[in-house]
C-alpha positions as a printed NumPy array, in Angstrom:
array([[ -12.102,   34.611,   37.996],
       [ -13.629,   34.352,   41.495],
       [ -17.033,   35.663,   42.609],
       [ -17.715,   34.903,   46.285],
       [ -21.177,   36.408,   46.152],
       [ -22.308,   33.597,   43.808],
       [ -23.622,   30.338,   45.199],
       [ -22.352,   26.94 ,   44.096],
       [ -25.3  ,   26.368,   41.788],
       [ -24.884,   29.823,   40.299],
       [ -21.234,   29.122,   39.586],
       [ -22.273,   25.972,   37.772],
       [ -24.929,   27.959,   35.919],
       [ -22.655,   30.822,   34.885],
       [ -19.395,   28.899,   34.564],
       [ -18.772,   30.345,   31.091],
       [ -18.598,   33.872,   32.59 ],
       [ -16.184,   32.874,   35.342],
       [ -13.71 ,   30.857,   33.256],
       [ -11.993,   33.007,   30.576],
       [ -10.509,   29.918,   28.912],
       [ -13.935,   28.759,   27.726],
       [ -14.775,   29.76 ,   24.154],
       [ -17.296,   28.699,   21.56 ],
       [ -15.234,   25.735,   20.339],
       [ -15.232,   24.136,   23.804],
       [ -19.031,   24.115,   24.11 ],
       [ -21.552,   21.83 ,   22.477],
       [ -24.657,   22.9  ,   20.637],
       [ -27.224,   22.372,   23.471],
       [ -25.064,   24.33 ,   25.915],
       [ -24.604,   27.17 ,   23.397],
       [ -28.344,   27.337,   22.761],
       [ -29.146,   27.413,   26.478],
       [ -26.521,   30.04 ,   27.289],
       [ -27.443,   32.362,   24.43 ],
       [ -31.174,   31.981,   25.115],
       [ -30.581,   32.932,   28.763],
       [ -29.106,   36.249,   27.592],
       [ -31.841,   37.021,   25.07 ],
       [ -30.299,   35.81 ,   21.828],
       [ -32.317,   34.069,   19.151],
       [ -30.958,   30.511,   18.701],
       [ -33.694,   28.834,   16.678],
       [ -32.554,   27.32 ,   13.363],
       [ -28.975,   28.334,   14.014],
       [ -26.031,   26.201,   13.092],
       [ -23.255,   25.342,   15.504],
       [ -20.809,   27.619,   13.708],
       [ -23.212,   30.579,   13.964],
       [ -23.834,   29.875,   17.653],
       [ -20.094,   29.751,   18.351],
       [ -19.548,   33.025,   16.51 ],
       [ -22.32 ,   34.692,   18.564],
       [ -20.767,   33.355,   21.781],
       [ -17.222,   34.467,   20.908],
       [ -18.149,   37.847,   19.449],
       [ -21.067,   38.921,   21.681],
       [ -20.849,   37.166,   25.032],
       [ -17.124,   36.717,   25.657],
       [ -16.217,   40.435,   25.443],
       [ -19.095,   41.21 ,   27.878],
       [ -18.114,   38.797,   30.682],
       [ -17.365,   41.541,   33.227],
       [ -20.452,   43.527,   32.243],
       [ -22.769,   40.51 ,   32.522],
       [ -21.341,   39.532,   35.908],
       [ -21.875,   43.082,   37.168],
       [ -25.473,   43.08 ,   35.886],
       [ -26.034,   39.736,   37.622],
       [ -24.607,   41.054,   40.876],
       [ -26.769,   44.239,   40.744],
       [ -29.911,   42.213,   39.939],
       [ -29.189,   39.855,   42.789],
       [ -28.677,   42.744,   45.235],
       [ -31.915,   44.42 ,   44.144],
       [ -33.82 ,   41.166,   44.536],
       [ -32.408,   40.663,   47.997],
       [ -33.423,   44.209,   49.077],
       [ -36.921,   43.777,   47.651],
       [ -37.52 ,   40.461,   49.445],
       [ -39.689,   40.453,   52.681],
       [ -38.002,   40.288,   56.103],
       [ -37.092,   36.866,   57.39 ],
       [ -39.8  ,   34.832,   59.08 ],
       [ -39.12 ,   32.679,   62.098],
       [ -40.656,   29.249,   62.202],
       [ -40.951,   27.087,   65.289],
       [ -39.469,   23.661,   64.803],
       [ -40.287,   21.172,   67.533],
       [ -38.13 ,   18.242,   68.45 ],
       [ -39.639,   14.785,   68.38 ],
       [ -39.141,   13.332,   71.852],
       [ -39.609,    9.678,   72.67 ],
       [ -43.186,    8.672,   73.492],
       [ -42.262,    6.804,   76.636],
       [ -42.723,    8.593,   79.938],
       [ -39.875,    9.744,   82.061],
       [ -40.775,    7.311,   84.832],
       [ -40.403,    4.31 ,   82.528],
       [ -37.04 ,    5.43 ,   81.129],
       [ -33.925,    4.237,   82.908],
       [ -31.855,    6.782,   84.667],
       [ -28.937,    7.932,   82.586],
       [ -26.374,   10.602,   82.873],
       [ -26.535,   13.93 ,   81.131],
       [ -23.778,   13.011,   78.744],
       [ -25.59 ,    9.922,   77.574],
       [ -28.792,   11.828,   77.031],
       [ -27.085,   14.373,   74.829],
       [ -25.686,   11.665,   72.623],
       [ -29.091,   10.438,   71.494],
       [ -30.099,   11.529,   67.99 ],
       [ -32.772,   14.157,   67.743],
       [ -35.037,   14.162,   64.687],
       [ -36.076,   17.475,   63.168],
       [ -38.988,   18.078,   60.828],
       [ -38.841,   21.097,   58.544],
       [ -41.59 ,   21.848,   56.058],
       [ -40.013,   24.273,   53.539],
       [ -43.13 ,   24.472,   51.394],
       [ -45.152,   25.707,   54.33 ],
       [ -42.37 ,   28.038,   55.398],
       [ -42.113,   29.565,   51.935],
       [ -45.566,   31.171,   52.397],
       [ -45.834,   33.702,   55.268],
       [ -48.426,   32.827,   57.924],
       [ -51.528,   34.97 ,   58.347],
       [ -51.284,   38.017,   60.596],
       [ -53.664,   36.606,   63.233],
       [ -51.658,   33.447,   63.629],
       [ -49.698,   33.346,   66.863],
       [ -47.25 ,   30.734,   65.504],
       [ -44.525,   33.362,   65.208],
       [ -42.857,   34.242,   68.448],
       [ -39.834,   36.487,   68.216],
       [ -39.176,   36.241,   71.932],
       [ -38.466,   32.462,   71.938],
       [ -35.055,   31.211,   72.79 ],
       [ -32.685,   30.591,   69.876],
       [ -32.127,   27.029,   71.001],
       [ -35.806,   26.194,   70.62 ],
       [ -36.461,   27.827,   67.23 ],
       [ -34.784,   28.132,   63.881],
       [ -35.392,   31.018,   61.514],
       [ -35.964,   30.432,   57.844],
       [ -35.036,   33.369,   55.654],
       [ -36.304,   33.273,   52.053],
       [ -33.572,   35.734,   51.054],
       [ -31.043,   32.937,   51.499],
       [ -32.276,   31.656,   48.169],
       [ -31.276,   34.662,   46.132],
       [ -32.072,   33.411,   42.71 ],
       [ -35.176,   31.888,   41.213],
       [ -33.213,   29.276,   39.364],
       [ -31.459,   28.224,   42.568],
       [ -34.839,   28.069,   44.286],
       [ -36.171,   25.88 ,   41.509],
       [ -33.102,   23.684,   41.83 ],
       [ -33.74 ,   23.234,   45.55 ],
       [ -37.4  ,   22.576,   44.939],
       [ -36.47 ,   19.945,   42.33 ],
       [ -38.212,   21.785,   39.511],
       [ -35.18 ,   22.593,   37.362],
       [ -31.946,   20.965,   36.263],
       [ -28.456,   22.316,   36.025],
       [ -29.287,   24.285,   32.89 ],
       [ -32.678,   25.713,   33.919],
       [ -36.152,   24.338,   33.492],
       [ -35.403,   21.165,   31.578],
       [ -37.533,   18.091,   32.01 ],
       [ -36.385,   14.53 ,   31.493],
       [ -37.748,   14.26 ,   27.953],
       [ -35.856,   17.361,   26.911],
       [ -32.614,   16.001,   28.402],
       [ -33.066,   12.736,   26.506],
       [ -33.708,   14.632,   23.277],
       [ -30.558,   16.703,   23.804],
       [ -28.507,   13.602,   24.511],
       [ -29.86 ,   11.833,   21.43 ],
       [ -29.032,   14.915,   19.394],
       [ -25.414,   14.616,   20.61 ],
       [ -25.415,   10.805,   20.078],
       [ -24.558,   10.276,   23.771],
       [ -25.869,    7.354,   25.843],
       [ -28.295,    8.327,   28.603],
       [ -26.823,    7.218,   31.945],
       [ -28.339,    7.517,   35.417],
       [ -24.986,    7.252,   37.22 ],
       [ -23.014,   10.088,   35.658],
       [ -24.087,   13.731,   35.13 ],
       [ -24.887,   14.938,   31.646],
       [ -22.003,   16.785,   29.968],
       [ -23.111,   19.629,   27.764],
       [ -19.572,   20.905,   27.255],
       [ -16.301,   19.232,   26.308],
       [ -14.56 ,   17.645,   29.353],
       [ -11.503,   19.396,   30.702],
       [  -8.364,   17.928,   32.212],
       [  -9.902,   18.25 ,   35.669],
       [ -12.774,   15.979,   34.581],
       [ -10.399,   13.195,   33.556],
       [  -8.325,   13.614,   36.726],
       [ -11.461,   13.146,   38.786],
       [ -12.391,   10.047,   36.865],
       [  -8.934,    8.586,   37.498],
       [  -9.243,    9.349,   41.198],
       [ -12.716,    7.76 ,   41.31 ],
       [ -11.373,    4.662,   39.58 ],
       [  -8.574,    4.447,   42.147],
       [ -11.001,    4.76 ,   45.075],
       [ -13.53 ,    2.249,   43.772],
       [ -11.34 ,   -0.333,   42.045],
       [  -7.697,    0.002,   43.088],
       [  -7.939,    0.593,   46.825],
       [ -10.244,   -2.402,   47.603],
       [  -7.83 ,   -4.64 ,   45.719],
       [  -4.63 ,   -3.029,   46.932],
       [  -3.256,   -6.18 ,   48.54 ],
       [  -3.881,   -8.21 ,   45.407],
       [  -2.271,   -5.522,   43.265],
       [   0.804,   -5.406,   45.538],
       [   1.182,   -9.2  ,   45.465],
       [   0.749,   -9.294,   41.696],
       [   3.296,   -6.486,   41.338],
       [   5.87 ,   -8.299,   43.458],
       [   5.248,  -11.562,   41.576],
       [   5.62 ,   -9.771,   38.266],
       [   8.79 ,   -8.081,   39.486],
       [  10.215,  -11.467,   40.574],
       [   9.372,  -13.033,   37.206],
       [  10.927,  -10.139,   35.304],
       [  14.042,  -10.258,   37.469],
       [  14.452,  -14.011,   36.934],
       [  13.874,  -13.588,   33.208],
       [  16.37 ,  -10.756,   32.948],
       [  19.014,  -12.698,   34.932],
       [  18.572,  -15.802,   32.766],
       [  18.63 ,  -13.752,   29.569],
       [  21.789,  -11.901,   30.593],
       [  23.538,  -15.162,   31.559],
       [  22.584,  -16.828,   28.27 ],
       [  23.799,  -13.878,   26.221],
       [  27.089,  -13.856,   28.138],
       [  27.762,  -17.621,   27.889],
       [  26.471,  -18.223,   24.354],
       [  26.024,  -21.815,   23.168],
       [  26.75 ,  -24.781,   25.439],
       [  29.908,  -26.715,   24.609],
       [  29.432,  -29.88 ,   22.528],
       [  31.091,  -31.932,   25.298],
       [  27.698,  -31.838,   27.042],
       [  26.113,  -33.938,   24.309],
       [  25.312,  -36.763,   26.742],
       [  23.07 ,  -34.419,   28.767],
       [  19.448,  -33.651,   27.78 ],
       [  18.563,  -30.245,   26.399],
       [  17.075,  -28.923,   29.628],
       [  20.181,  -29.991,   31.581],
       [  22.465,  -28.202,   29.127],
       [  20.745,  -24.857,   29.674],
       [  20.196,  -25.166,   33.42 ],
       [  23.646,  -26.564,   34.192],
       [  25.733,  -23.781,   32.736],
       [  23.147,  -21.109,   31.942],
       [  23.884,  -21.317,   28.211],
       [  21.977,  -21.824,   24.966],
       [  21.573,  -25.536,   24.047],
       [  23.621,  -26.68 ,   21.048],
       [  21.225,  -27.839,   18.272],
       [  21.453,  -31.015,   16.218],
       [  23.778,  -31.262,   13.194],
       [  26.112,  -28.697,   14.742],
       [  29.254,  -28.323,   16.834],
       [  29.435,  -25.675,   19.559],
       [  32.697,  -24.434,   21.038],
       [  33.542,  -21.305,   23.055],
       [  29.926,  -20.193,   22.854],
       [  29.886,  -20.244,   19.034],
       [  27.658,  -22.321,   16.753],
       [  29.252,  -24.199,   13.806],
       [  26.843,  -26.19 ,   11.628],
       [  28.025,  -29.397,    9.966],
       [  28.803,  -29.381,    6.223],
       [  25.703,  -29.224,    4.029],
       [  23.825,  -27.518,    6.888],
       [  23.216,  -23.832,    7.601],
       [  21.924,  -21.938,   10.657],
       [  18.289,  -20.897,   10.38 ],
       [  15.717,  -19.167,   12.576],
       [  11.983,  -19.447,   12.045],
       [   9.755,  -16.401,   12.293],
       [   8.457,  -17.382,   15.749],
       [  12.018,  -18.122,   16.884],
       [  13.115,  -14.646,   15.799],
       [  10.315,  -12.981,   17.781],
       [  10.978,  -14.986,   20.963],
       [  14.742,  -14.554,   20.6  ],
       [  14.331,  -10.8  ,   21.049],
       [  13.138,  -11.395,   24.617],
       [  14.814,  -14.708,   25.507],
       [  17.793,  -16.231,   23.624],
       [  16.867,  -19.435,   21.772],
       [  19.164,  -21.71 ,   19.723],
       [  19.232,  -21.591,   15.949],
       [  18.391,  -24.719,   13.962],
       [  20.958,  -26.267,   11.607],
       [  18.855,  -27.215,    8.582],
       [  19.931,  -28.771,    5.313],
       [  21.315,  -26.212,    2.915],
       [  18.869,  -25.802,    0.039],
       [  21.653,  -24.338,   -2.098],
       [  23.351,  -27.749,   -2.077],
       [  20.366,  -29.291,   -3.893],
       [  20.432,  -26.501,   -6.478],
       [  24.195,  -26.969,   -6.892],
       [  23.746,  -30.73 ,   -7.435],
       [  21.09 ,  -30.105,  -10.119],
       [  23.289,  -27.484,  -11.821],
       [  26.336,  -29.813,  -11.796],
       [  24.283,  -32.671,  -13.22 ],
       [  23.008,  -30.481,  -16.078],
       [  26.567,  -29.253,  -16.748],
       [  27.879,  -32.835,  -17.056],
       [  25.11 ,  -33.71 ,  -19.521],
       [  25.872,  -30.642,  -21.653],
       [  29.587,  -31.457,  -21.672],
       [  29.016,  -35.018,  -22.861],
       [  26.49 ,  -33.884,  -25.501],
       [  28.991,  -31.348,  -26.913],
       [  31.687,  -34.028,  -27.193],
       [  29.247,  -36.295,  -29.025],
       [  28.186,  -33.4  ,  -31.287],
       [  31.771,  -32.747,  -32.393],
       [  32.165,  -36.394,  -33.3  ],
       [  28.93 ,  -36.487,  -35.309],
       [  29.808,  -33.282,  -37.105],
       [  33.003,  -34.896,  -38.338],
       [  31.291,  -38.09 ,  -39.437],
       [  28.252,  -36.735,  -41.239],
       [  26.796,  -33.553,  -42.643],
       [  23.302,  -34.601,  -41.574],
       [  21.803,  -34.412,  -38.111],
       [  21.21 ,  -37.988,  -37.055],
       [  21.322,  -40.084,  -33.925],
       [  24.708,  -41.674,  -33.252],
       [  25.276,  -45.387,  -33.704],
       [  26.682,  -47.435,  -30.815],
       [  30.022,  -47.564,  -32.555],
       [  30.053,  -43.765,  -32.791],
       [  29.709,  -43.019,  -29.07 ],
       [  32.401,  -40.859,  -27.496],
       [  33.518,  -42.245,  -24.129],
       [  35.205,  -40.028,  -21.53 ],
       [  36.546,  -40.856,  -18.078],
       [  34.904,  -39.446,  -14.978],
       [  38.199,  -37.906,  -13.838],
       [  38.439,  -35.848,  -17.044],
       [  34.909,  -34.53 ,  -16.547],
       [  35.608,  -33.735,  -12.876],
       [  38.692,  -31.784,  -13.896],
       [  36.625,  -29.714,  -16.331],
       [  34.149,  -28.882,  -13.529],
       [  36.725,  -27.493,  -11.079],
       [  36.05 ,  -23.848,  -11.845],
       [  32.29 ,  -24.404,  -11.736],
       [  32.459,  -26.089,   -8.317],
       [  34.721,  -23.402,   -6.857],
       [  32.127,  -20.814,   -7.823],
       [  29.394,  -22.793,   -6.052],
       [  31.05 ,  -23.321,   -2.653],
       [  34.516,  -22.837,   -1.147],
       [  34.203,  -25.878,    1.145],
       [  36.019,  -28.949,   -0.306],
       [  33.756,  -31.314,    1.635],
       [  30.693,  -29.763,    0.057],
       [  32.32 ,  -29.869,   -3.417],
       [  33.01 ,  -33.59 ,   -3.087],
       [  29.473,  -34.147,   -1.846],
       [  28.006,  -32.227,   -4.815],
       [  30.061,  -34.255,   -7.339],
       [  29.225,  -37.574,   -5.698],
       [  25.495,  -36.816,   -5.579],
       [  25.496,  -35.592,   -9.187],
       [  27.124,  -38.839,  -10.46 ],
       [  24.778,  -40.919,   -8.302],
       [  21.789,  -39.238,   -9.939],
       [  23.275,  -39.75 ,  -13.43 ],
       [  23.741,  -43.516,  -13.014],
       [  20.083,  -44.18 ,  -13.734],
       [  19.715,  -41.467,  -16.387],
       [  18.19 ,  -42.632,  -19.688],
       [  20.751,  -40.913,  -21.932],
       [  23.895,  -41.932,  -19.977],
       [  25.998,  -44.99 ,  -20.91 ],
       [  28.687,  -46.145,  -18.476],
       [  31.421,  -48.706,  -19.085],
       [  33.621,  -50.159,  -16.367],
       [  37.074,  -51.159,  -17.62 ],
       [  39.296,  -53.825,  -16.004],
       [  41.58 ,  -51.103,  -14.62 ],
       [  38.652,  -49.84 ,  -12.464],
       [  38.223,  -46.801,  -14.676],
       [  34.672,  -45.754,  -15.513],
       [  34.039,  -44.328,  -18.96 ],
       [  30.908,  -42.353,  -19.745],
       [  29.042,  -41.485,  -22.966],
       [  25.657,  -40.099,  -23.896],
       [  23.098,  -40.625,  -26.61 ],
       [  22.268,  -36.913,  -26.686],
       [  23.974,  -34.766,  -29.287],
       [  24.659,  -31.033,  -29.067],
       [  25.883,  -29.604,  -32.373],
       [  27.949,  -26.471,  -32.701],
       [  26.552,  -23.459,  -34.606],
       [  28.897,  -24.149,  -37.584],
       [  27.631,  -27.736,  -37.897],
       [  24.04 ,  -26.586,  -37.795],
       [  24.688,  -23.907,  -40.447],
       [  26.463,  -26.394,  -42.728],
       [  23.674,  -28.927,  -42.373],
       [  20.88 ,  -26.508,  -43.118],
       [  22.729,  -24.943,  -46.06 ],
       [  23.157,  -28.352,  -47.616],
       [  19.613,  -29.33 ,  -46.842],
       [  18.088,  -26.131,  -48.142],
       [  20.454,  -25.481,  -51.098],
       [  18.26 ,  -27.111,  -53.782],
       [  14.991,  -25.463,  -52.677],
       [  16.718,  -22.138,  -52.361],
       [  18.25 ,  -22.437,  -55.841],
       [  14.87 ,  -23.291,  -57.347],
       [  13.282,  -20.326,  -55.627],
       [  16.018,  -18.019,  -56.911],
       [  15.56 ,  -19.216,  -60.495],
       [  11.806,  -18.853,  -60.282],
       [  12.163,  -15.381,  -58.92 ],
       [  14.616,  -14.38 ,  -61.671],
       [  12.354,  -15.801,  -64.397],
       [   9.288,  -14.068,  -63.026],
       [  11.144,  -10.812,  -62.735],
       [  12.364,  -11.058,  -66.349],
       [   8.885,  -11.798,  -67.619],
       [   7.387,   -8.902,  -65.716],
       [  10.109,   -6.627,  -67.085],
       [   9.517,   -7.694,  -70.675],
       [   5.772,   -7.149,  -70.301],
       [   6.368,   -3.68 ,  -68.87 ],
       [   8.801,   -2.816,  -71.739],
       [   6.282,   -3.921,  -74.337],
       [   3.597,   -1.797,  -72.784],
       [   5.896,    1.222,  -72.666],
       [   6.976,    0.606,  -76.27 ],
       [   3.356,    0.557,  -77.443],
       [   2.713,    3.86 ,  -75.664],
       [   5.793,    5.462,  -77.254],
       [   4.808,    4.215,  -80.721],
       [   1.325,    5.709,  -80.338],
       [   2.887,    9.034,  -79.345],
       [   5.168,    8.911,  -82.411],
       [   2.174,    8.171,  -84.728],
       [   0.339,   11.183,  -83.312],
       [   3.488,   13.243,  -83.786],
       [   3.75 ,   12.194,  -87.48 ],
       [   0.039,   12.918,  -88.056],
       [   0.46 ,   16.472,  -86.758],
       [   3.594,   16.879,  -88.832],
       [   1.768,   15.726,  -92.009],
       [  -1.087,   18.177,  -91.419],
       [   1.367,   21.027,  -90.88 ],
       [   3.21 ,   19.985,  -94.029],
       [   0.01 ,   20.087,  -96.074],
       [  -0.707,   23.515,  -94.656],
       [   2.82 ,   24.456,  -95.617],
       [   3.783,   25.096,  -92.055],
       [   6.523,   22.4  ,  -92.137],
       [   9.213,   21.784,  -94.724],
       [   8.911,   17.979,  -94.538],
       [   6.188,   15.606,  -93.34 ],
       [   8.74 ,   13.056,  -91.991],
       [  11.416,   12.934,  -89.35 ],
       [  14.719,   11.089,  -88.882],
       [  15.223,    8.331,  -86.357],
       [  17.797,   10.45 ,  -84.495],
       [  15.24 ,   13.233,  -83.92 ],
       [  12.609,   10.721,  -82.799],
       [  14.977,    9.159,  -80.262],
       [  15.887,   12.56 ,  -78.864],
       [  12.185,   13.361,  -78.435],
       [  10.711,   10.044,  -77.159],
       [  13.521,    7.899,  -75.697],
       [  13.658,    7.304,  -71.902],
       [  17.257,    7.034,  -70.69 ],
       [  16.119,    5.132,  -67.548],
       [  15.193,    2.147,  -69.76 ],
       [  17.976,    1.302,  -72.205],
       [  16.022,   -1.621,  -73.642],
       [  13.083,    0.554,  -74.61 ],
       [  14.304,    2.274,  -77.814],
       [  15.424,   -0.836,  -79.747],
       [  11.984,   -2.279,  -79.11 ],
       [  10.317,    0.963,  -80.27 ],
       [  12.497,    1.075,  -83.41 ],
       [  11.535,   -2.457,  -84.393],
       [   7.864,   -1.597,  -83.877],
       [   8.181,    1.5  ,  -86.076],
       [   9.691,   -0.504,  -88.897],
       [   6.788,   -2.943,  -88.811],
       [   4.059,   -0.307,  -88.446],
       [   1.545,   -0.238,  -91.336],
       [   0.982,    3.531,  -91.287],
       [   4.675,    4.391,  -91.616],
       [   7.109,    3.945,  -94.417],
       [  10.841,    3.89 ,  -94.01 ],
       [  13.448,    5.707,  -96.055],
       [  16.806,    7.366,  -95.805],
       [  17.769,   10.995,  -95.629],
       [  20.913,   13.076,  -95.248],
       [  21.436,   14.818,  -91.938],
       [  24.673,   16.692,  -91.291],
       [  26.205,   14.806,  -94.193],
       [  25.305,   11.366,  -92.769],
       [  22.792,    8.931,  -94.089],
       [  20.149,    8.185,  -91.418],
       [  16.844,    6.346,  -91.349],
       [  13.747,    8.362,  -92.091],
       [  10.055,    7.701,  -91.277],
       [   6.851,    9.398,  -92.453],
       [   3.138,    8.689,  -92.818],
       [   1.985,    6.491,  -95.705],
       [  -0.579,    9.015,  -96.924],
       [   1.948,   11.863,  -96.961],
       [   4.055,   12.723, -100.078],
       [   7.415,   11.009,  -99.864],
       [  10.1  ,   13.654,  -99.585],
       [  13.129,   11.594,  -98.418],
       [  16.294,   12.309, -100.421]])
């Protein structure tokens, strides 16, 4: 939005009315307070969110209306202002006389600077009516008119007089307080920003940086740029040539490392390796390796890999050595299992000797799984036997036919031998424990049967006592009962041994007497109380 009738200071003062892209979110709290206060809104104790809502909802829709009110107020102020007053301004001529000055041409005299003195504070107040200082008939070249209506706004006038800042009547203390409230450093070189910077602000800062820092050092920057370009070009050419050629051929072994790379533009062949046709082939027992720093530098400039000793070879040697020891111990264990049922150390005459060739043949499958290279397999076997020569449990014999036989003092028994040994060793204790358990179980059972028999006998005595009383009261035909009836009433079929024990107790009981009676034509035992009349047939 353009408003030509506004001055530059007024555009800075009312920028939020001229730019429709400015909203409450793009302004900071001090700016919002100042703007809203200028238009009569109460901003004390208001939060930023409330101030932004007031700006977006009340001020933004009234941009055109506020600009029109400002234009009308400015026009009315201009019409109400007094007519312009002319003020004589005299030129300060040199103090020397014309006779003492050298003669010069007219053109040279016009080129001399002329100093003017203008007192705006005195001009702002009209002179008294009787003063003859005002002369409207003077030539325009000798006088300059000062019109107070040129300053059409009080705030602009205050700005020119140095009494107000960009946002109105704000003194230095107030500006510092506002800046501290925004946590912004107070700087004398840059203007205070009370709104969020736009893209134009950053563009201007970039331009200022270019004028103050880049342009004075332009020659240095150009030289540095060309030097950097030359370095990058040389680096790129060397990198491309190295990648194309690969590793230097091993025929250049007599040359130093720097000569290998500079002579053919290739990557130097490392130690413990053979390079041919640009390819790297490490010697047996060595593998290609790059360190972490080498990997980072290799991204930008090709560097050779290092052929380091293969750590897997050491692990394979240790595994092969342990496998040989286990094999010998198993052979010795089979022999000891045949000779004795006990686990004992073998005697010197009981050692089992085996040739190295037989053991190597048994390790063929194991070595093939470790490495496919025959040179590495032979190296692993040789190193494993070299380590076993000084082993404490290994016994080696060299025969006249140059055959080496090997044995071990360690014994590894099979699971069957171990089971047989421990069964024999633990048979007697186990048998004793079984017998003790059986005896204790039998005793506990007999005690439980006796207790149950006593309980059953007491129940039978109570049964006979009731039967005797009923007999005396003539409620029963007989005071006794047969053994068959008693068993049907009191026997527990879960314990077969219970009733014979109860029967023997009944026969020995002092309160019962035994007899015989006929039941279904058979003679059966009969029991009744001693104090009851005997009625057995």
